[in-house]
C-alpha positions as a LaTeX table, in Angstrom:
\begin{tabular}{lrrr}
\hline
Residue & $x$ (\AA) & $y$ (\AA) & $z$ (\AA) \\
\hline
Unk1 & 0.00 & 0.00 & 0.00 \\
Unk2 & 1.15 & 3.55 & $-0.70$ \\
Unk3 & 2.22 & 6.04 & 1.93 \\
Unk4 & $-0.75$ & 8.19 & 0.97 \\
Unk5 & $-3.23$ & 5.42 & 1.77 \\
Unk6 & $-1.51$ & 4.80 & 5.11 \\
Unk7 & $-1.81$ & 8.49 & 5.96 \\
Unk8 & $-5.49$ & 8.51 & 4.94 \\
Unk9 & $-6.12$ & 5.46 & 7.11 \\
Unk10 & $-4.35$ & 6.98 & 10.11 \\
Unk11 & $-6.06$ & 10.34 & 9.64 \\
Unk12 & $-9.46$ & 8.71 & 9.26 \\
Unk13 & $-8.89$ & 6.71 & 12.41 \\
Unk14 & $-7.95$ & 9.81 & 14.41 \\
Unk15 & $-10.92$ & 11.74 & 13.00 \\
Unk16 & $-13.26$ & 8.87 & 13.90 \\
Unk17 & $-11.97$ & 8.98 & 17.47 \\
Unk18 & $-12.61$ & 12.71 & 17.64 \\
Unk19 & $-16.18$ & 12.26 & 16.36 \\
Unk20 & $-16.82$ & 9.57 & 18.97 \\
Unk21 & $-15.46$ & 11.91 & 21.65 \\
Unk22 & $-17.93$ & 14.60 & 20.59 \\
Unk23 & $-20.95$ & 12.29 & 20.40 \\
Unk24 & $-20.65$ & 9.76 & 23.19 \\
Unk25 & $-22.07$ & 10.77 & 26.59 \\
Unk26 & $-19.71$ & 10.51 & 29.53 \\
Unk27 & $-20.47$ & 7.30 & 31.38 \\
Unk28 & $-20.04$ & 6.94 & 35.12 \\
Unk29 & $-17.71$ & 7.17 & 36.83 \\
Unk30 & $-14.19$ & 8.17 & 35.73 \\
Unk31 & $-14.89$ & 10.45 & 32.77 \\
Unk32 & $-17.65$ & 12.62 & 34.28 \\
Unk33 & $-15.86$ & 12.75 & 37.63 \\
Unk34 & $-12.66$ & 14.17 & 36.12 \\
Unk35 & $-14.65$ & 16.44 & 33.80 \\
Unk36 & $-16.63$ & 17.86 & 36.72 \\
Unk37 & $-13.43$ & 18.39 & 38.72 \\
Unk38 & $-12.02$ & 20.37 & 35.79 \\
Unk39 & $-15.23$ & 22.40 & 35.56 \\
Unk40 & $-14.99$ & 23.14 & 39.28 \\
Unk41 & $-11.40$ & 24.35 & 38.84 \\
Unk42 & $-12.69$ & 26.72 & 36.18 \\
Unk43 & $-15.60$ & 27.85 & 38.34 \\
Unk44 & $-13.29$ & 28.52 & 41.27 \\
Unk45 & $-10.53$ & 29.93 & 39.02 \\
Unk46 & $-8.14$ & 27.65 & 40.89 \\
Unk47 & $-4.92$ & 26.60 & 39.13 \\
Unk48 & $-3.46$ & 24.73 & 42.10 \\
Unk49 & $-5.97$ & 22.32 & 43.60 \\
Unk50 & $-8.32$ & 20.00 & 41.69 \\
Unk51 & $-11.64$ & 19.80 & 43.56 \\
Unk52 & $-13.52$ & 16.56 & 44.15 \\
Unk53 & $-16.63$ & 18.60 & 44.92 \\
Unk54 & $-17.26$ & 22.21 & 45.87 \\
Unk55 & $-15.86$ & 21.70 & 49.40 \\
Unk56 & $-13.40$ & 18.79 & 49.06 \\
Unk57 & $-9.91$ & 19.06 & 47.52 \\
Unk58 & $-8.83$ & 16.14 & 45.35 \\
Unk59 & $-5.46$ & 14.75 & 46.39 \\
Unk60 & $-5.48$ & 11.69 & 44.16 \\
Unk61 & $-3.78$ & 13.07 & 41.04 \\
Unk62 & $-1.49$ & 15.93 & 39.97 \\
Unk63 & $-3.07$ & 18.68 & 37.87 \\
Unk64 & $-1.75$ & 18.37 & 34.29 \\
Unk65 & $-4.84$ & 16.73 & 32.83 \\
Unk66 & $-7.15$ & 18.97 & 34.87 \\
Unk67 & $-5.34$ & 22.08 & 33.66 \\
Unk68 & $-5.76$ & 21.02 & 30.04 \\
Unk69 & $-9.41$ & 20.09 & 30.54 \\
Unk70 & $-10.10$ & 23.33 & 32.42 \\
Unk71 & $-8.75$ & 25.37 & 29.50 \\
Unk72 & $-10.78$ & 23.35 & 26.98 \\
Unk73 & $-14.02$ & 23.76 & 28.96 \\
Unk74 & $-13.33$ & 27.49 & 29.24 \\
Unk75 & $-12.90$ & 27.73 & 25.45 \\
Unk76 & $-15.57$ & 25.27 & 24.27 \\
Unk77 & $-18.10$ & 25.21 & 27.09 \\
Unk78 & $-19.62$ & 22.35 & 29.06 \\
Unk79 & $-20.13$ & 19.55 & 26.54 \\
Unk80 & $-18.81$ & 16.10 & 25.74 \\
Unk81 & $-15.95$ & 17.15 & 23.47 \\
Unk82 & $-14.35$ & 19.86 & 25.62 \\
Unk83 & $-12.80$ & 17.74 & 28.41 \\
Unk84 & $-11.93$ & 14.97 & 25.93 \\
Unk85 & $-10.17$ & 17.12 & 23.35 \\
Unk86 & $-6.96$ & 17.61 & 25.40 \\
Unk87 & $-6.30$ & 13.87 & 25.67 \\
Unk88 & $-6.80$ & 13.60 & 21.90 \\
Unk89 & $-4.26$ & 16.37 & 21.34 \\
Unk90 & $-1.82$ & 14.87 & 23.84 \\
Unk91 & $-2.39$ & 11.55 & 22.06 \\
Unk92 & $-1.17$ & 13.18 & 18.85 \\
Unk93 & 1.99 & 14.20 & 20.71 \\
Unk94 & 2.36 & 10.61 & 21.90 \\
Unk95 & 2.12 & 9.48 & 18.26 \\
Unk96 & 4.99 & 11.86 & 17.48 \\
Unk97 & 7.02 & 10.13 & 20.22 \\
Unk98 & 6.14 & 6.74 & 18.67 \\
Unk99 & 7.29 & 8.04 & 15.28 \\
Unk100 & 10.59 & 9.22 & 16.78 \\
Unk101 & 11.11 & 5.88 & 18.49 \\
Unk102 & 10.35 & 3.97 & 15.28 \\
Unk103 & 12.87 & 6.05 & 13.35 \\
Unk104 & 15.50 & 5.58 & 16.05 \\
Unk105 & 15.00 & 1.82 & 16.04 \\
Unk106 & 14.15 & 0.89 & 12.46 \\
Unk107 & 14.69 & 3.93 & 10.25 \\
Unk108 & 12.40 & 6.31 & 8.42 \\
Unk109 & 10.37 & 3.68 & 6.48 \\
Unk110 & 9.07 & 2.25 & 9.78 \\
Unk111 & 7.60 & 5.52 & 11.06 \\
Unk112 & 4.14 & 5.47 & 9.47 \\
Unk113 & 3.46 & 1.72 & 9.82 \\
Unk114 & 4.44 & 1.81 & 13.50 \\
Unk115 & 2.26 & 4.86 & 14.16 \\
Unk116 & $-0.65$ & 3.06 & 12.50 \\
Unk117 & $-0.03$ & $-0.10$ & 14.49 \\
Unk118 & 0.08 & 1.80 & 17.77 \\
Unk119 & $-2.96$ & 4.00 & 17.07 \\
Unk120 & $-5.05$ & 0.97 & 16.09 \\
Unk121 & $-4.44$ & $-0.88$ & 19.35 \\
Unk122 & $-7.61$ & $-0.93$ & 21.45 \\
Unk123 & $-6.25$ & 0.96 & 24.47 \\
Unk124 & $-4.48$ & 3.81 & 22.64 \\
Unk125 & $-7.56$ & 4.28 & 20.44 \\
Unk126 & $-9.86$ & 4.48 & 23.46 \\
Unk127 & $-7.47$ & 6.59 & 25.56 \\
Unk128 & $-7.05$ & 9.25 & 22.88 \\
Unk129 & $-10.21$ & 11.22 & 23.53 \\
Unk130 & $-11.08$ & 9.92 & 26.99 \\
Unk131 & $-11.16$ & 12.00 & 30.16 \\
Unk132 & $-8.36$ & 10.23 & 32.00 \\
Unk133 & $-4.80$ & 10.87 & 33.12 \\
Unk134 & $-3.05$ & 7.94 & 31.43 \\
Unk135 & $-2.37$ & 9.55 & 28.04 \\
Unk136 & $-0.55$ & 12.38 & 29.82 \\
Unk137 & 1.52 & 9.90 & 31.81 \\
Unk138 & 2.29 & 7.83 & 28.71 \\
Unk139 & 3.52 & 10.98 & 26.96 \\
Unk140 & 5.88 & 11.85 & 29.81 \\
Unk141 & 7.24 & 8.31 & 30.16 \\
Unk142 & 7.40 & 7.89 & 26.39 \\
Unk143 & 9.31 & 11.12 & 25.86 \\
Unk144 & 11.91 & 10.16 & 28.47 \\
Unk145 & 12.40 & 6.61 & 27.23 \\
Unk146 & 12.37 & 7.49 & 23.52 \\
Unk147 & 15.08 & 10.05 & 24.31 \\
Unk148 & 17.07 & 7.36 & 26.12 \\
Unk149 & 16.69 & 4.98 & 23.16 \\
Unk150 & 17.99 & 7.73 & 20.88 \\
Unk151 & 20.99 & 8.25 & 23.16 \\
Unk152 & 21.83 & 4.56 & 22.84 \\
Unk153 & 22.28 & 5.18 & 19.10 \\
Unk154 & 23.96 & 8.58 & 19.14 \\
Unk155 & 24.72 & 10.50 & 22.35 \\
Unk156 & 23.75 & 14.17 & 21.96 \\
Unk157 & 22.54 & 17.05 & 24.08 \\
Unk158 & 18.91 & 17.45 & 23.00 \\
Unk159 & 17.67 & 13.92 & 23.83 \\
Unk160 & 19.38 & 14.21 & 27.20 \\
Unk161 & 17.39 & 17.33 & 28.02 \\
Unk162 & 14.16 & 15.85 & 26.62 \\
Unk163 & 14.61 & 12.89 & 28.96 \\
Unk164 & 14.29 & 15.19 & 31.96 \\
Unk165 & 11.46 & 17.20 & 30.40 \\
Unk166 & 9.60 & 13.90 & 30.22 \\
Unk167 & 10.29 & 13.27 & 33.90 \\
Unk168 & 8.77 & 16.65 & 34.75 \\
Unk169 & 5.71 & 15.91 & 32.61 \\
Unk170 & 5.28 & 12.51 & 34.28 \\
Unk171 & 5.42 & 14.09 & 37.73 \\
Unk172 & 2.69 & 16.56 & 36.78 \\
Unk173 & 0.63 & 13.90 & 35.01 \\
Unk174 & 0.51 & 11.17 & 37.65 \\
Unk175 & 3.38 & 11.59 & 40.07 \\
Unk176 & 6.31 & 9.36 & 41.10 \\
Unk177 & 4.82 & 6.30 & 39.39 \\
Unk178 & 5.99 & 7.89 & 36.14 \\
Unk179 & 9.56 & 8.04 & 37.45 \\
Unk180 & 9.35 & 4.37 & 38.46 \\
Unk181 & 8.03 & 3.28 & 35.05 \\
Unk182 & 10.83 & 5.27 & 33.44 \\
Unk183 & 13.47 & 3.80 & 35.74 \\
Unk184 & 12.54 & 0.11 & 35.40 \\
Unk185 & 13.68 & $-0.42$ & 31.78 \\
Unk186 & 16.77 & 1.73 & 32.29 \\
Unk187 & 17.75 & $-0.29$ & 35.36 \\
Unk188 & 17.13 & $-3.60$ & 33.57 \\
Unk189 & 19.15 & $-2.46$ & 30.56 \\
Unk190 & 21.98 & $-1.40$ & 32.86 \\
Unk191 & 22.25 & $-4.68$ & 34.77 \\
Unk192 & 21.94 & $-6.84$ & 31.63 \\
Unk193 & 24.97 & $-5.39$ & 29.91 \\
Unk194 & 24.51 & $-1.65$ & 29.53 \\
Unk195 & 26.79 & $-0.83$ & 32.43 \\
Unk196 & 26.62 & 1.80 & 35.14 \\
Unk197 & 29.51 & 3.82 & 33.75 \\
Unk198 & 27.84 & 4.22 & 30.36 \\
Unk199 & 24.55 & 5.12 & 32.03 \\
Unk200 & 26.29 & 7.89 & 33.96 \\
Unk201 & 27.79 & 9.32 & 30.77 \\
Unk202 & 24.59 & 9.23 & 28.72 \\
Unk203 & 22.57 & 11.80 & 30.66 \\
Unk204 & 23.17 & 15.24 & 32.23 \\
Unk205 & 22.07 & 13.97 & 35.60 \\
Unk206 & 22.57 & 17.07 & 37.75 \\
Unk207 & 21.42 & 19.78 & 35.35 \\
Unk208 & 18.64 & 17.57 & 34.02 \\
Unk209 & 17.35 & 16.85 & 37.52 \\
Unk210 & 17.26 & 20.59 & 38.18 \\
Unk211 & 15.19 & 21.02 & 35.00 \\
Unk212 & 12.72 & 18.31 & 36.08 \\
Unk213 & 12.44 & 19.91 & 39.52 \\
Unk214 & 11.79 & 23.32 & 37.99 \\
Unk215 & 8.94 & 21.84 & 35.94 \\
Unk216 & 7.19 & 19.86 & 38.68 \\
Unk217 & 8.21 & 20.85 & 42.21 \\
Unk218 & 6.64 & 24.34 & 42.33 \\
Unk219 & 3.18 & 22.85 & 42.00 \\
Unk220 & 3.84 & 20.19 & 44.68 \\
Unk221 & 4.98 & 22.87 & 47.11 \\
Unk222 & 2.01 & 25.14 & 46.39 \\
Unk223 & $-0.42$ & 22.22 & 46.68 \\
Unk224 & 0.87 & 21.29 & 50.14 \\
Unk225 & 0.79 & 24.89 & 51.31 \\
Unk226 & $-2.77$ & 25.36 & 50.12 \\
Unk227 & $-4.17$ & 22.06 & 51.46 \\
Unk228 & $-1.81$ & 20.62 & 54.14 \\
Unk229 & $-1.71$ & 16.83 & 54.17 \\
Unk230 & $-1.64$ & 16.48 & 50.40 \\
Unk231 & 1.93 & 15.16 & 50.16 \\
Unk232 & 1.43 & 12.48 & 52.81 \\
Unk233 & $-1.78$ & 11.21 & 51.22 \\
Unk234 & $-0.53$ & 11.39 & 47.66 \\
Unk235 & 2.98 & 9.98 & 48.09 \\
Unk236 & 2.23 & 7.32 & 50.71 \\
Unk237 & $-1.40$ & 6.49 & 50.05 \\
Unk238 & $-1.72$ & 6.82 & 46.30 \\
Unk239 & 1.70 & 5.39 & 45.46 \\
Unk240 & 2.16 & 2.61 & 48.01 \\
Unk241 & $-0.97$ & 1.67 & 49.94 \\
Unk242 & $-3.22$ & 1.83 & 46.87 \\
Unk243 & $-1.27$ & $-0.95$ & 45.18 \\
Unk244 & $-0.35$ & $-3.20$ & 48.10 \\
Unk245 & $-3.76$ & $-3.12$ & 49.82 \\
Unk246 & $-6.61$ & $-4.36$ & 47.59 \\
Unk247 & $-9.71$ & $-2.29$ & 48.27 \\
Unk248 & $-7.50$ & 0.20 & 50.15 \\
Unk249 & $-9.58$ & 1.47 & 53.09 \\
Unk250 & $-7.77$ & 4.80 & 53.27 \\
Unk251 & $-9.04$ & 5.92 & 49.87 \\
Unk252 & $-10.74$ & 9.27 & 50.42 \\
Unk253 & $-12.68$ & 9.11 & 47.19 \\
Unk254 & $-14.07$ & 5.58 & 47.10 \\
Unk255 & $-12.59$ & 4.49 & 43.78 \\
Unk256 & $-10.37$ & 1.55 & 44.76 \\
Unk257 & $-10.45$ & $-1.37$ & 42.31 \\
Unk258 & $-9.66$ & $-4.80$ & 43.70 \\
Unk259 & $-8.30$ & $-7.25$ & 41.10 \\
Unk260 & $-6.60$ & $-10.64$ & 41.38 \\
Unk261 & $-2.83$ & $-10.32$ & 41.31 \\
Unk262 & $-1.45$ & $-10.75$ & 37.81 \\
Unk263 & $-4.52$ & $-9.27$ & 36.11 \\
Unk264 & $-2.29$ & $-6.62$ & 34.55 \\
Unk265 & $-1.11$ & $-9.21$ & 31.99 \\
Unk266 & $-4.69$ & $-9.81$ & 30.86 \\
Unk267 & $-5.13$ & $-6.05$ & 30.61 \\
Unk268 & $-2.09$ & $-5.94$ & 28.33 \\
Unk269 & $-3.57$ & $-8.58$ & 26.03 \\
Unk270 & $-6.84$ & $-6.67$ & 25.84 \\
Unk271 & $-5.25$ & $-3.24$ & 25.52 \\
Unk272 & $-2.96$ & $-4.24$ & 22.65 \\
Unk273 & $-5.69$ & $-6.00$ & 20.63 \\
Unk274 & $-5.72$ & $-7.07$ & 17.87 \\
Unk275 & $-1.94$ & $-7.03$ & 17.54 \\
Unk276 & $-1.33$ & $-8.77$ & 20.88 \\
Unk277 & $-3.04$ & $-11.92$ & 19.60 \\
Unk278 & $-1.01$ & $-11.93$ & 16.39 \\
Unk279 & 2.24 & $-11.27$ & 18.26 \\
Unk280 & 1.70 & $-13.87$ & 20.99 \\
Unk281 & 0.74 & $-16.52$ & 18.43 \\
Unk282 & 3.77 & $-15.79$ & 16.21 \\
Unk283 & 6.17 & $-15.47$ & 19.14 \\
Unk284 & 4.91 & $-18.69$ & 20.71 \\
Unk285 & 5.18 & $-20.55$ & 17.40 \\
Unk286 & 8.75 & $-19.37$ & 16.87 \\
Unk287 & 9.73 & $-20.22$ & 20.46 \\
Unk288 & 8.32 & $-23.73$ & 20.03 \\
Unk289 & 10.20 & $-24.23$ & 16.78 \\
Unk290 & 13.61 & $-23.10$ & 18.07 \\
Unk291 & 13.04 & $-24.43$ & 21.62 \\
Unk292 & 13.83 & $-21.09$ & 23.25 \\
Unk293 & 12.31 & $-17.64$ & 23.59 \\
Unk294 & 13.55 & $-15.18$ & 20.96 \\
Unk295 & 15.54 & $-12.43$ & 22.66 \\
Unk296 & 16.79 & $-9.07$ & 21.29 \\
Unk297 & 20.46 & $-9.43$ & 20.50 \\
Unk298 & 21.41 & $-5.77$ & 20.90 \\
Unk299 & 21.29 & $-3.44$ & 23.89 \\
Unk300 & 18.70 & $-1.09$ & 22.43 \\
Unk301 & 16.43 & $-4.03$ & 21.63 \\
Unk302 & 16.73 & $-5.29$ & 25.21 \\
Unk303 & 15.91 & $-1.81$ & 26.47 \\
Unk304 & 12.74 & $-1.64$ & 24.35 \\
Unk305 & 11.78 & $-5.12$ & 25.53 \\
Unk306 & 12.08 & $-4.05$ & 29.18 \\
Unk307 & 10.20 & $-0.82$ & 28.41 \\
Unk308 & 7.31 & $-2.79$ & 26.91 \\
Unk309 & 7.19 & $-5.03$ & 29.99 \\
Unk310 & 7.71 & $-2.33$ & 32.63 \\
Unk311 & 4.03 & $-1.73$ & 33.55 \\
Unk312 & 3.37 & $-5.46$ & 33.90 \\
Unk313 & 6.53 & $-6.04$ & 35.94 \\
Unk314 & 5.59 & $-3.21$ & 38.28 \\
Unk315 & 1.88 & $-3.99$ & 38.67 \\
Unk316 & 1.93 & $-7.81$ & 38.66 \\
Unk317 & 1.61 & $-8.03$ & 42.45 \\
Unk318 & $-0.70$ & $-5.02$ & 42.72 \\
Unk319 & $-4.37$ & $-5.61$ & 43.42 \\
Unk320 & $-5.65$ & $-2.08$ & 42.82 \\
Unk321 & $-5.18$ & $-1.59$ & 39.07 \\
Unk322 & $-7.00$ & $-0.44$ & 35.95 \\
Unk323 & $-6.67$ & $-1.55$ & 32.30 \\
Unk324 & $-5.15$ & 1.80 & 31.29 \\
Unk325 & $-2.08$ & 1.14 & 33.46 \\
Unk326 & $-0.44$ & $-0.79$ & 30.58 \\
Unk327 & $-0.52$ & 2.23 & 28.23 \\
Unk328 & 3.00 & 3.61 & 29.00 \\
Unk329 & 4.56 & 0.38 & 27.72 \\
Unk330 & 2.66 & 0.19 & 24.43 \\
Unk331 & 4.85 & 2.60 & 22.39 \\
Unk332 & 7.80 & 0.22 & 22.80 \\
Unk333 & 5.52 & $-2.77$ & 22.23 \\
Unk334 & 4.33 & $-1.26$ & 18.94 \\
Unk335 & 7.90 & $-0.73$ & 17.73 \\
Unk336 & 8.92 & $-4.26$ & 18.70 \\
Unk337 & 5.77 & $-5.79$ & 17.19 \\
Unk338 & 6.30 & $-4.02$ & 13.89 \\
Unk339 & 9.91 & $-5.15$ & 13.77 \\
Unk340 & 9.04 & $-8.73$ & 14.70 \\
Unk341 & 5.85 & $-9.26$ & 12.70 \\
Unk342 & 6.84 & $-7.15$ & 9.68 \\
Unk343 & 3.27 & $-7.10$ & 8.36 \\
Unk344 & 2.63 & $-6.40$ & 4.71 \\
Unk345 & 0.75 & $-3.24$ & 3.80 \\
Unk346 & $-2.47$ & $-5.19$ & 3.32 \\
Unk347 & $-2.07$ & $-7.04$ & 6.63 \\
Unk348 & $-1.33$ & $-3.82$ & 8.49 \\
Unk349 & $-4.31$ & $-2.01$ & 6.98 \\
Unk350 & $-6.66$ & $-4.91$ & 7.72 \\
Unk351 & $-5.47$ & $-5.29$ & 11.30 \\
Unk352 & $-5.56$ & $-1.55$ & 11.90 \\
Unk353 & $-9.28$ & $-1.43$ & 11.12 \\
Unk354 & $-10.33$ & $-4.07$ & 13.65 \\
Unk355 & $-10.37$ & $-2.23$ & 16.98 \\
Unk356 & $-11.59$ & 1.17 & 15.67 \\
Unk357 & $-14.47$ & $-0.36$ & 13.71 \\
Unk358 & $-15.53$ & $-2.66$ & 16.55 \\
Unk359 & $-15.47$ & 0.26 & 18.99 \\
Unk360 & $-17.32$ & 2.52 & 16.52 \\
Unk361 & $-20.01$ & $-0.13$ & 16.04 \\
Unk362 & $-20.42$ & $-0.46$ & 19.81 \\
Unk363 & $-20.80$ & 3.33 & 20.06 \\
Unk364 & $-23.48$ & 3.37 & 17.33 \\
Unk365 & $-25.46$ & 0.67 & 19.14 \\
Unk366 & $-25.09$ & 2.52 & 22.44 \\
Unk367 & $-26.13$ & 5.88 & 20.97 \\
Unk368 & $-29.35$ & 4.29 & 19.71 \\
Unk369 & $-30.26$ & 3.14 & 23.23 \\
Unk370 & $-30.07$ & 6.14 & 25.60 \\
Unk371 & $-32.06$ & 4.22 & 28.21 \\
Unk372 & $-28.99$ & 2.00 & 28.61 \\
Unk373 & $-26.56$ & 4.85 & 29.26 \\
Unk374 & $-24.85$ & 4.95 & 32.63 \\
Unk375 & $-24.87$ & 8.70 & 32.11 \\
Unk376 & $-27.24$ & 11.45 & 33.15 \\
Unk377 & $-26.88$ & 13.48 & 29.95 \\
Unk378 & $-30.33$ & 12.52 & 28.66 \\
Unk379 & $-32.03$ & 13.29 & 31.98 \\
Unk380 & $-30.31$ & 16.66 & 32.39 \\
Unk381 & $-31.12$ & 17.60 & 28.79 \\
Unk382 & $-34.76$ & 16.57 & 29.27 \\
Unk383 & $-34.89$ & 18.73 & 32.39 \\
Unk384 & $-33.38$ & 21.69 & 30.53 \\
Unk385 & $-36.01$ & 21.41 & 27.78 \\
Unk386 & $-38.93$ & 21.16 & 30.20 \\
Unk387 & $-37.91$ & 23.40 & 33.08 \\
Unk388 & $-38.97$ & 26.97 & 33.76 \\
Unk389 & $-36.77$ & 29.72 & 35.11 \\
Unk390 & $-37.71$ & 29.06 & 38.75 \\
Unk391 & $-37.46$ & 25.28 & 38.56 \\
Unk392 & $-35.55$ & 23.02 & 40.93 \\
Unk393 & $-33.64$ & 19.86 & 39.98 \\
Unk394 & $-32.63$ & 17.32 & 42.58 \\
Unk395 & $-31.38$ & 13.76 & 42.80 \\
Unk396 & $-32.67$ & 11.51 & 45.52 \\
Unk397 & $-29.89$ & 10.28 & 47.83 \\
Unk398 & $-26.92$ & 10.70 & 45.44 \\
Unk399 & $-25.96$ & 13.01 & 42.58 \\
Unk400 & $-23.99$ & 11.19 & 39.85 \\
Unk401 & $-20.87$ & 12.93 & 38.55 \\
Unk402 & $-22.36$ & 13.24 & 35.06 \\
Unk403 & $-25.42$ & 15.05 & 36.46 \\
Unk404 & $-23.18$ & 17.59 & 38.19 \\
Unk405 & $-21.13$ & 18.14 & 35.04 \\
Unk406 & $-23.95$ & 18.45 & 32.51 \\
Unk407 & $-25.99$ & 20.70 & 34.82 \\
Unk408 & $-23.02$ & 23.03 & 35.47 \\
Unk409 & $-23.30$ & 22.05 & 39.13 \\
Unk410 & $-26.89$ & 23.37 & 39.36 \\
Unk411 & $-28.32$ & 20.26 & 40.97 \\
Unk412 & $-29.19$ & 19.36 & 44.55 \\
Unk413 & $-28.89$ & 16.18 & 46.54 \\
Unk414 & $-31.97$ & 15.34 & 48.59 \\
Unk415 & $-32.06$ & 12.66 & 51.26 \\
Unk416 & $-35.10$ & 10.48 & 51.83 \\
Unk417 & $-35.64$ & 12.17 & 55.17 \\
Unk418 & $-35.38$ & 15.64 & 53.60 \\
Unk419 & $-37.68$ & 14.99 & 50.65 \\
Unk420 & $-40.73$ & 16.67 & 52.22 \\
Unk421 & $-38.79$ & 19.84 & 52.99 \\
Unk422 & $-37.49$ & 19.98 & 49.41 \\
Unk423 & $-40.97$ & 19.46 & 47.97 \\
Unk424 & $-42.38$ & 22.23 & 50.16 \\
Unk425 & $-39.70$ & 24.73 & 49.20 \\
Unk426 & $-40.73$ & 27.49 & 46.80 \\
Unk427 & $-43.50$ & 27.67 & 44.23 \\
Unk428 & $-41.60$ & 26.83 & 41.02 \\
Unk429 & $-41.55$ & 23.58 & 39.10 \\
Unk430 & $-39.73$ & 20.71 & 40.73 \\
Unk431 & $-37.90$ & 17.91 & 38.97 \\
Unk432 & $-36.66$ & 14.86 & 40.83 \\
Unk433 & $-34.40$ & 12.08 & 39.56 \\
Unk434 & $-34.91$ & 8.80 & 41.37 \\
Unk435 & $-32.87$ & 5.60 & 41.23 \\
Unk436 & $-34.81$ & 2.49 & 40.25 \\
Unk437 & $-34.41$ & 1.05 & 43.74 \\
Unk438 & $-36.30$ & 4.02 & 45.21 \\
Unk439 & $-39.20$ & 3.99 & 42.74 \\
Unk440 & $-41.47$ & 1.95 & 45.08 \\
Unk441 & $-41.02$ & 4.62 & 47.77 \\
Unk442 & $-42.11$ & 7.33 & 45.35 \\
Unk443 & $-45.16$ & 5.36 & 44.21 \\
Unk444 & $-46.26$ & 4.95 & 47.82 \\
Unk445 & $-46.46$ & 8.74 & 48.22 \\
Unk446 & $-50.11$ & 9.44 & 47.36 \\
Unk447 & $-49.56$ & 13.15 & 48.05 \\
Unk448 & $-47.12$ & 13.43 & 45.14 \\
Unk449 & $-48.12$ & 13.49 & 41.48 \\
Unk450 & $-45.09$ & 12.64 & 39.39 \\
Unk451 & $-44.79$ & 12.39 & 35.60 \\
Unk452 & $-41.83$ & 10.50 & 34.16 \\
Unk453 & $-40.01$ & 12.51 & 31.46 \\
Unk454 & $-36.81$ & 10.63 & 30.77 \\
Unk455 & $-34.58$ & 7.87 & 32.06 \\
Unk456 & $-31.04$ & 6.57 & 32.00 \\
Unk457 & $-30.03$ & 2.99 & 32.69 \\
Unk458 & $-30.81$ & 3.16 & 36.41 \\
Unk459 & $-32.48$ & 6.54 & 37.02 \\
Unk460 & $-35.78$ & 8.21 & 36.08 \\
Unk461 & $-36.47$ & 11.95 & 35.78 \\
Unk462 & $-39.87$ & 12.99 & 37.17 \\
Unk463 & $-41.70$ & 16.28 & 36.96 \\
Unk464 & $-43.48$ & 16.78 & 40.27 \\
Unk465 & $-46.90$ & 18.15 & 39.36 \\
Unk466 & $-48.42$ & 17.97 & 42.80 \\
Unk467 & $-46.85$ & 18.22 & 46.25 \\
Unk468 & $-47.13$ & 19.96 & 49.59 \\
Unk469 & $-45.44$ & 23.06 & 48.24 \\
Unk470 & $-48.15$ & 23.52 & 45.59 \\
Unk471 & $-51.01$ & 23.73 & 48.06 \\
\hline
\end{tabular}
């Protein structure tokens, strides 16, 4: 296939991802939670502290993604595309890093095929255009390690400085875990033949560390000064206890994810689809034939191998993990897969269409069934169409993150015990969203006349047409 067709395929894939980002409602919980936190930063005009809600600072992540999302919401407004656009743009920068790495490893002809292979993996395709922090981390780690791979070919000043820029980006994207994921493949390369003396000569360690500190440390200091206790929670809790204690009880935000140890390897297989299946089958077949596992013969190849494995090596014994944790290793995996599989143009084009088309088909099916959304976009939009200027919107017992985001925070939480007081307040229209499990309680209230207007997967929007406050 011609270079032009490859570019059209890659461009079409990226455009498809952007269209999906603009159309798909934000499903609970990660995307709308981070989007609402960015909206709150904009509302408060706060560039230091992400806010979990209007009163609670969020200590779980550094601010890089929230800064980018805050700016996008300020420019584009509260919608589905705004908080997703920054990760799409940062994903383009990550593709540039992949292109650089491919050229360093295999020369200019490998750039476009490797970019296409990487972008068509399931996890990179989903992550580009999702409200999450992992693309930002992958960019920081990728920049540092691609710079190191370049130094293994030809030592020069610019890659050495870019290595430490990447460290600073990683620290602002997700914290010290980025430094660890950067250090693992470098350490493994060093002890398997690279040598400590050569490692010392490759990088401007002192001046580069000062550069990284200048990028990241000012925010860490300001964050601790503004909300004391941040550093202890973030460094100890988020970076140690979260991973060694499944279902970590100290989590302030209730988003711990308990998984069986070793699940990260399954996440890698899923995240690198469809190419992971092709690679594992071919690698296993070759290993069986030669009665040993194929191993990169050169130092740079070993380094890329360790880079690709770094997230799995680090998170194998962790119980609190997410599928996106494998993303920082996929740039190296894409380069190694392209070099090992050497797919023809037709094979590459066919494989590159699998994940994007399957995901696009799933989105089309989902868009046709709004009653199955785990998102409150439809309910909030139905309220906006029906409500008058003096209307009240409330959620019974709990306000989902998506409801807060789509309503610009103009939504109340009403407890079961406080329902009567809310109904009696004011003379305007009242709209109440009720979870399915509470519907029997509402039906038992003979003093309330409620008309259902809309629903999501688990919640129904009612217009209250008769209540104590109307009499």
